[in-house]
PDB file of C-alpha atoms in Angstrom:
ATOM      1  CA  MET A   1     131.210 170.648  71.768  1.00  0.00           C
ATOM      2  CA  SER A   2     134.516 168.803  70.170  1.00  0.00           C
ATOM      3  CA  GLU A   3     134.767 167.909  66.677  1.00  0.00           C
ATOM      4  CA  ALA A   4     136.159 164.653  67.574  1.00  0.00           C
ATOM      5  CA  TYR A   5     132.970 163.420  68.851  1.00  0.00           C
ATOM      6  CA  SER A   6     130.902 164.476  65.837  1.00  0.00           C
ATOM      7  CA  PRO A   7     129.181 162.028  63.704  1.00  0.00           C
ATOM      8  CA  GLN A   8     130.445 163.148  60.671  1.00  0.00           C
ATOM      9  CA  ALA A   9     133.929 163.325  62.285  1.00  0.00           C
ATOM     10  CA  LEU A  10     133.371 159.753  63.537  1.00  0.00           C
ATOM     11  CA  ALA A  11     131.984 158.503  60.329  1.00  0.00           C
ATOM     12  CA  GLU A  12     135.272 160.028  58.249  1.00  0.00           C
ATOM     13  CA  GLN A  13     137.336 158.129  60.742  1.00  0.00           C
ATOM     14  CA  VAL A  14     135.723 154.845  59.709  1.00  0.00           C
ATOM     15  CA  ARG A  15     135.880 155.458  55.640  1.00  0.00           C
ATOM     16  CA  GLU A  16     139.651 156.116  56.158  1.00  0.00           C
ATOM     17  CA  SER A  17     140.234 152.936  58.645  1.00  0.00           C
ATOM     18  CA  PHE A  18     137.646 150.587  55.722  1.00  0.00           C
ATOM     19  CA  SER A  19     139.954 152.676  53.054  1.00  0.00           C
ATOM     20  CA  LYS A  20     143.041 151.233  54.163  1.00  0.00           C
ATOM     21  CA  ALA A  21     142.185 148.034  55.688  1.00  0.00           C
ATOM     22  CA  ALA A  22     140.714 147.526  51.779  1.00  0.00           C
ATOM     23  CA  ARG A  23     143.967 148.674  50.533  1.00  0.00           C
ATOM     24  CA  GLU A  24     146.252 146.531  52.579  1.00  0.00           C
ATOM     25  CA  PHE A  25     143.926 143.166  51.651  1.00  0.00           C
ATOM     26  CA  GLU A  26     144.173 143.909  48.489  1.00  0.00           C
ATOM     27  CA  LYS A  27     147.967 144.167  48.380  1.00  0.00           C
ATOM     28  CA  ASP A  28     148.099 140.559  50.851  1.00  0.00           C
ATOM     29  CA  LEU A  29     145.984 139.225  47.718  1.00  0.00           C
ATOM     30  CA  LYS A  30     147.999 139.932  44.670  1.00  0.00           C
ATOM     31  CA  SER A  31     151.196 138.635  47.120  1.00  0.00           C
ATOM     32  CA  VAL A  32     149.462 135.336  47.102  1.00  0.00           C
ATOM     33  CA  LYS A  33     149.649 132.886  44.611  1.00  0.00           C
ATOM     34  CA  PHE A  34     146.900 130.084  43.561  1.00  0.00           C
ATOM     35  CA  ASP A  35     147.771 126.718  42.251  1.00  0.00           C
ATOM     36  CA  ALA A  36     144.944 126.688  40.000  1.00  0.00           C
ATOM     37  CA  THR A  37     145.845 122.577  38.987  1.00  0.00           C
ATOM     38  CA  VAL A  38     143.475 120.029  40.546  1.00  0.00           C
ATOM     39  CA  PRO A  39     145.386 116.858  41.306  1.00  0.00           C
ATOM     40  CA  GLU A  40     143.871 114.007  38.320  1.00  0.00           C
ATOM     41  CA  SER A  41     142.720 111.924  40.924  1.00  0.00           C
ATOM     42  CA  VAL A  42     140.588 114.434  42.356  1.00  0.00           C
ATOM     43  CA  ARG A  43     139.079 115.067  38.557  1.00  0.00           C
ATOM     44  CA  ALA A  44     138.425 111.020  37.626  1.00  0.00           C
ATOM     45  CA  LEU A  45     137.265 111.360  41.316  1.00  0.00           C
ATOM     46  CA  ALA A  46     134.808 113.959  40.264  1.00  0.00           C
ATOM     47  CA  GLU A  47     133.697 112.500  36.484  1.00  0.00           C
ATOM     48  CA  LYS A  48     133.116 108.891  38.502  1.00  0.00           C
ATOM     49  CA  THR A  49     130.651 111.027  40.596  1.00  0.00           C
ATOM     50  CA  VAL A  50     129.187 113.169  38.416  1.00  0.00           C
ATOM     51  CA  THR A  51     128.676 109.993  35.812  1.00  0.00           C
ATOM     52  CA  GLN A  52     127.160 107.864  38.644  1.00  0.00           C
ATOM     53  CA  THR A  53     125.135 110.844  39.779  1.00  0.00           C
ATOM     54  CA  ARG A  54     123.400 111.005  36.451  1.00  0.00           C
ATOM     55  CA  ASP A  55     123.369 107.269  35.864  1.00  0.00           C
ATOM     56  CA  ALA A  56     121.022 106.917  39.397  1.00  0.00           C
ATOM     57  CA  TYR A  57     119.008 110.180  38.175  1.00  0.00           C
ATOM     58  CA  GLU A  58     118.191 108.406  35.252  1.00  0.00           C
ATOM     59  CA  ARG A  59     117.490 104.755  36.697  1.00  0.00           C
ATOM     60  CA  GLY A  60     114.934 106.786  39.518  1.00  0.00           C
ATOM     61  CA  LYS A  61     113.411 108.376  36.631  1.00  0.00           C
ATOM     62  CA  ASP A  62     112.895 105.601  34.245  1.00  0.00           C
ATOM     63  CA  VAL A  63     111.164 104.060  37.875  1.00  0.00           C
ATOM     64  CA  MET A  64     109.004 106.610  38.664  1.00  0.00           C
ATOM     65  CA  GLU A  65     107.982 107.062  34.995  1.00  0.00           C
ATOM     66  CA  GLU A  66     106.661 103.138  35.134  1.00  0.00           C
ATOM     67  CA  THR A  67     105.540 103.471  39.212  1.00  0.00           C
ATOM     68  CA  VAL A  68     102.955 106.370  37.702  1.00  0.00           C
ATOM     69  CA  ASP A  69     102.168 104.562  34.440  1.00  0.00           C
ATOM     70  CA  ALA A  70     101.241 101.423  37.118  1.00  0.00           C
ATOM     71  CA  LEU A  71      99.285 103.508  39.314  1.00  0.00           C
ATOM     72  CA  GLU A  72      97.722 104.717  35.896  1.00  0.00           C
ATOM     73  CA  ARG A  73      96.742 101.324  34.829  1.00  0.00           C
ATOM     74  CA  ALA A  74      95.596 100.657  38.575  1.00  0.00           C
ATOM     75  CA  PHE A  75      93.312 103.794  38.534  1.00  0.00           C
ATOM     76  CA  ASP A  76      91.920 102.452  35.274  1.00  0.00           C
ATOM     77  CA  ALA A  77      91.317  98.679  36.764  1.00  0.00           C
ATOM     78  CA  ALA A  78      89.690 100.240  40.091  1.00  0.00           C
ATOM     79  CA  GLY A  79      87.541 102.422  37.366  1.00  0.00           C
ATOM     80  CA  GLN A  80      86.278  99.701  34.955  1.00  0.00           C
ATOM     81  CA  GLY A  81      86.074  97.441  38.327  1.00  0.00           C
ATOM     82  CA  ALA A  82      83.813 100.140  40.126  1.00  0.00           C
ATOM     83  CA  ALA A  83      81.421 100.517  36.906  1.00  0.00           C
ATOM     84  CA  ALA A  84      80.924  96.302  37.015  1.00  0.00           C
ATOM     85  CA  PHE A  85      80.330  96.532  40.901  1.00  0.00           C
ATOM     86  CA  ASN A  86      77.789  99.300  39.908  1.00  0.00           C
ATOM     87  CA  ARG A  87      76.438  97.011  37.187  1.00  0.00           C
ATOM     88  CA  LYS A  88      76.283  93.851  39.275  1.00  0.00           C
ATOM     89  CA  LEU A  89      74.089  96.215  41.780  1.00  0.00           C
ATOM     90  CA  ILE A  90      71.229  97.557  38.890  1.00  0.00           C
ATOM     91  CA  ASP A  91      70.938  93.994  37.981  1.00  0.00           C
ATOM     92  CA  ILE A  92      70.764  92.118  41.382  1.00  0.00           C
ATOM     93  CA  SER A  93      68.413  94.659  42.635  1.00  0.00           C
ATOM     94  CA  GLN A  94      66.186  95.173  38.728  1.00  0.00           C
ATOM     95  CA  ARG A  95      65.779  91.041  39.419  1.00  0.00           C
ATOM     96  CA  ASN A  96      64.915  91.637  43.544  1.00  0.00           C
ATOM     97  CA  VAL A  97      62.483  94.212  42.310  1.00  0.00           C
ATOM     98  CA  ASN A  98      61.196  91.932  39.720  1.00  0.00           C
ATOM     99  CA  SER A  99      60.666  88.573  41.529  1.00  0.00           C
ATOM    100  CA  ALA A 100      58.737  91.113  44.154  1.00  0.00           C
ATOM    101  CA  PHE A 101      56.311  92.333  41.414  1.00  0.00           C
ATOM    102  CA  ASP A 102      55.535  88.416  40.380  1.00  0.00           C
ATOM    103  CA  LEU A 103      55.373  87.487  44.325  1.00  0.00           C
ATOM    104  CA  ALA A 104      52.386  90.879  44.422  1.00  0.00           C
ATOM    105  CA  LYS A 105      51.203  89.560  41.905  1.00  0.00           C
ATOM    106  CA  SER A 106      50.936  85.973  42.494  1.00  0.00           C
ATOM    107  CA  LEU A 107      49.380  87.564  46.082  1.00  0.00           C
ATOM    108  CA  ALA A 108      46.863  89.161  44.413  1.00  0.00           C
ATOM    109  CA  GLY A 109      45.638  86.419  42.585  1.00  0.00           C
ATOM    110  CA  ALA A 110      45.468  83.929  45.784  1.00  0.00           C
ATOM    111  CA  LYS A 111      42.215  82.312  46.644  1.00  0.00           C
ATOM    112  CA  THR A 112      42.415  81.524  49.998  1.00  0.00           C
ATOM    113  CA  VAL A 113      44.480  83.424  52.821  1.00  0.00           C
ATOM    114  CA  ALA A 114      46.441  79.483  53.511  1.00  0.00           C
ATOM    115  CA  GLU A 115      47.266  80.225  50.061  1.00  0.00           C
ATOM    116  CA  PHE A 116      48.366  83.883  50.581  1.00  0.00           C
ATOM    117  CA  PHE A 117      50.744  82.796  52.867  1.00  0.00           C
ATOM    118  CA  GLU A 118      51.994  79.191  51.368  1.00  0.00           C
ATOM    119  CA  LEU A 119      52.783  81.901  48.281  1.00  0.00           C
ATOM    120  CA  GLN A 120      54.578  84.506  50.851  1.00  0.00           C
ATOM    121  CA  SER A 121      56.245  81.390  52.589  1.00  0.00           C
ATOM    122  CA  SER A 122      57.210  80.394  49.533  1.00  0.00           C
ATOM    123  CA  TYR A 123      58.830  83.276  48.496  1.00  0.00           C
ATOM    124  CA  PHE A 124      60.746  84.465  51.054  1.00  0.00           C
ATOM    125  CA  ARG A 125      62.661  80.262  51.205  1.00  0.00           C
ATOM    126  CA  HIS A 126      63.736  81.104  47.702  1.00  0.00           C
ATOM    127  CA  GLN A 127      64.358  84.765  48.623  1.00  0.00           C
ATOM    128  CA  PHE A 128      66.903  83.887  51.234  1.00  0.00           C
ATOM    129  CA  GLU A 129      68.792  81.332  48.601  1.00  0.00           C
ATOM    130  CA  VAL A 130      68.793  83.925  45.969  1.00  0.00           C
ATOM    131  CA  LEU A 131      69.874  86.402  48.545  1.00  0.00           C
ATOM    132  CA  GLY A 132      72.786  84.282  49.462  1.00  0.00           C
ATOM    133  CA  SER A 133      73.840  83.148  45.634  1.00  0.00           C
ATOM    134  CA  GLN A 134      73.680  87.389  44.897  1.00  0.00           C
ATOM    135  CA  ALA A 135      75.914  87.387  48.034  1.00  0.00           C
ATOM    136  CA  ASN A 136      78.336  85.570  45.788  1.00  0.00           C
ATOM    137  CA  GLU A 137      77.932  87.061  42.927  1.00  0.00           C
ATOM    138  CA  ILE A 138      78.956  89.743  44.396  1.00  0.00           C
ATOM    139  CA  ARG A 139      82.092  88.667  46.373  1.00  0.00           C
ATOM    140  CA  ALA A 140      83.293  86.679  43.401  1.00  0.00           C
ATOM    141  CA  LEU A 141      83.068  90.133  41.412  1.00  0.00           C
ATOM    142  CA  THR A 142      84.800  92.222  44.399  1.00  0.00           C
ATOM    143  CA  THR A 143      87.697  89.994  44.759  1.00  0.00           C
ATOM    144  CA  LYS A 144      88.388  90.243  40.996  1.00  0.00           C
ATOM    145  CA  ILE A 145      88.275  94.074  40.702  1.00  0.00           C
ATOM    146  CA  VAL A 146      90.168  94.539  43.802  1.00  0.00           C
ATOM    147  CA  ALA A 147      92.610  91.400  41.562  1.00  0.00           C
ATOM    148  CA  ASP A 148      92.567  93.651  38.937  1.00  0.00           C
ATOM    149  CA  ALA A 149      93.253  96.830  40.752  1.00  0.00           C
ATOM    150  CA  SER A 150      96.148  95.746  42.392  1.00  0.00           C
ATOM    151  CA  GLU A 151      98.016  93.855  39.685  1.00  0.00           C
ATOM    152  CA  PRO A 152      99.298  96.691  37.777  1.00  0.00           C
ATOM    153  CA  ILE A 153     100.632  97.882  41.676  1.00  0.00           C
ATOM    154  CA  LYS A 154     102.187  94.219  42.442  1.00  0.00           C
ATOM    155  CA  HIS A 155     103.992  93.873  39.160  1.00  0.00           C
ATOM    156  CA  GLN A 156     105.337  97.232  39.238  1.00  0.00           C
ATOM    157  CA  VAL A 157     106.924  96.344  42.810  1.00  0.00           C
ATOM    158  CA  THR A 158     108.650  93.008  41.701  1.00  0.00           C
ATOM    159  CA  ARG A 159     109.840  95.027  38.637  1.00  0.00           C
ATOM    160  CA  SER A 160     110.951  97.370  41.140  1.00  0.00           C
ATOM    161  CA  PHE A 161     112.952  94.653  43.187  1.00  0.00           C
ATOM    162  CA  GLU A 162     114.295  93.250  40.587  1.00  0.00           C
ATOM    163  CA  THR A 163     115.773  96.347  39.210  1.00  0.00           C
ATOM    164  CA  LEU A 164     117.490  96.807  42.724  1.00  0.00           C
ATOM    165  CA  ARG A 165     118.634  93.962  43.213  1.00  0.00           C
ATOM    166  CA  LYS A 166     120.678  94.238  40.109  1.00  0.00           C
ATOM    167  CA  VAL A 167     122.133  97.122  40.447  1.00  0.00           C
ATOM    168  CA  ARG A 168     122.720  96.826  44.012  1.00  0.00           C
ATOM    169  CA  PRO A 169     126.541  96.611  43.752  1.00  0.00           C
ATOM    170  CA  SER A 170     127.901  93.217  45.382  1.00  0.00           C
TER     171      SER A 170
END
């Protein structure tokens, strides 16, 4: 096998070629002159861009913080609404259970079958009216809960749009 084809000889040739190319590149690089001055207009544009970007970031950060606060208020209102809703359901359930116990007591005291059926019939008529009234109570409370929970978000969206209108260039 001749030495021209040996891996060591080939590696040595590659090293020499690389070294020669690197020396030539360094010579060429030294002969190139870089003009380090940046035109004033480019610097002014860069400064203006940085300032505008910083201002946009600050406005965006403020809007994001306000939005997070609005969401916290909305979640707080929703939590309070859920508690009020649960209290209302418990109140309605207690009234219905008490009414049913009153019926049972009345039925136990009935002296005739006719009186028994009259008491039961009267109870069911009254209970249908009560259930309608209770449904209205729940509807009114639910409407209030939704309004209270959505108010902070609606307010924030309105403020965001107003801010965008003020910032938008003419």
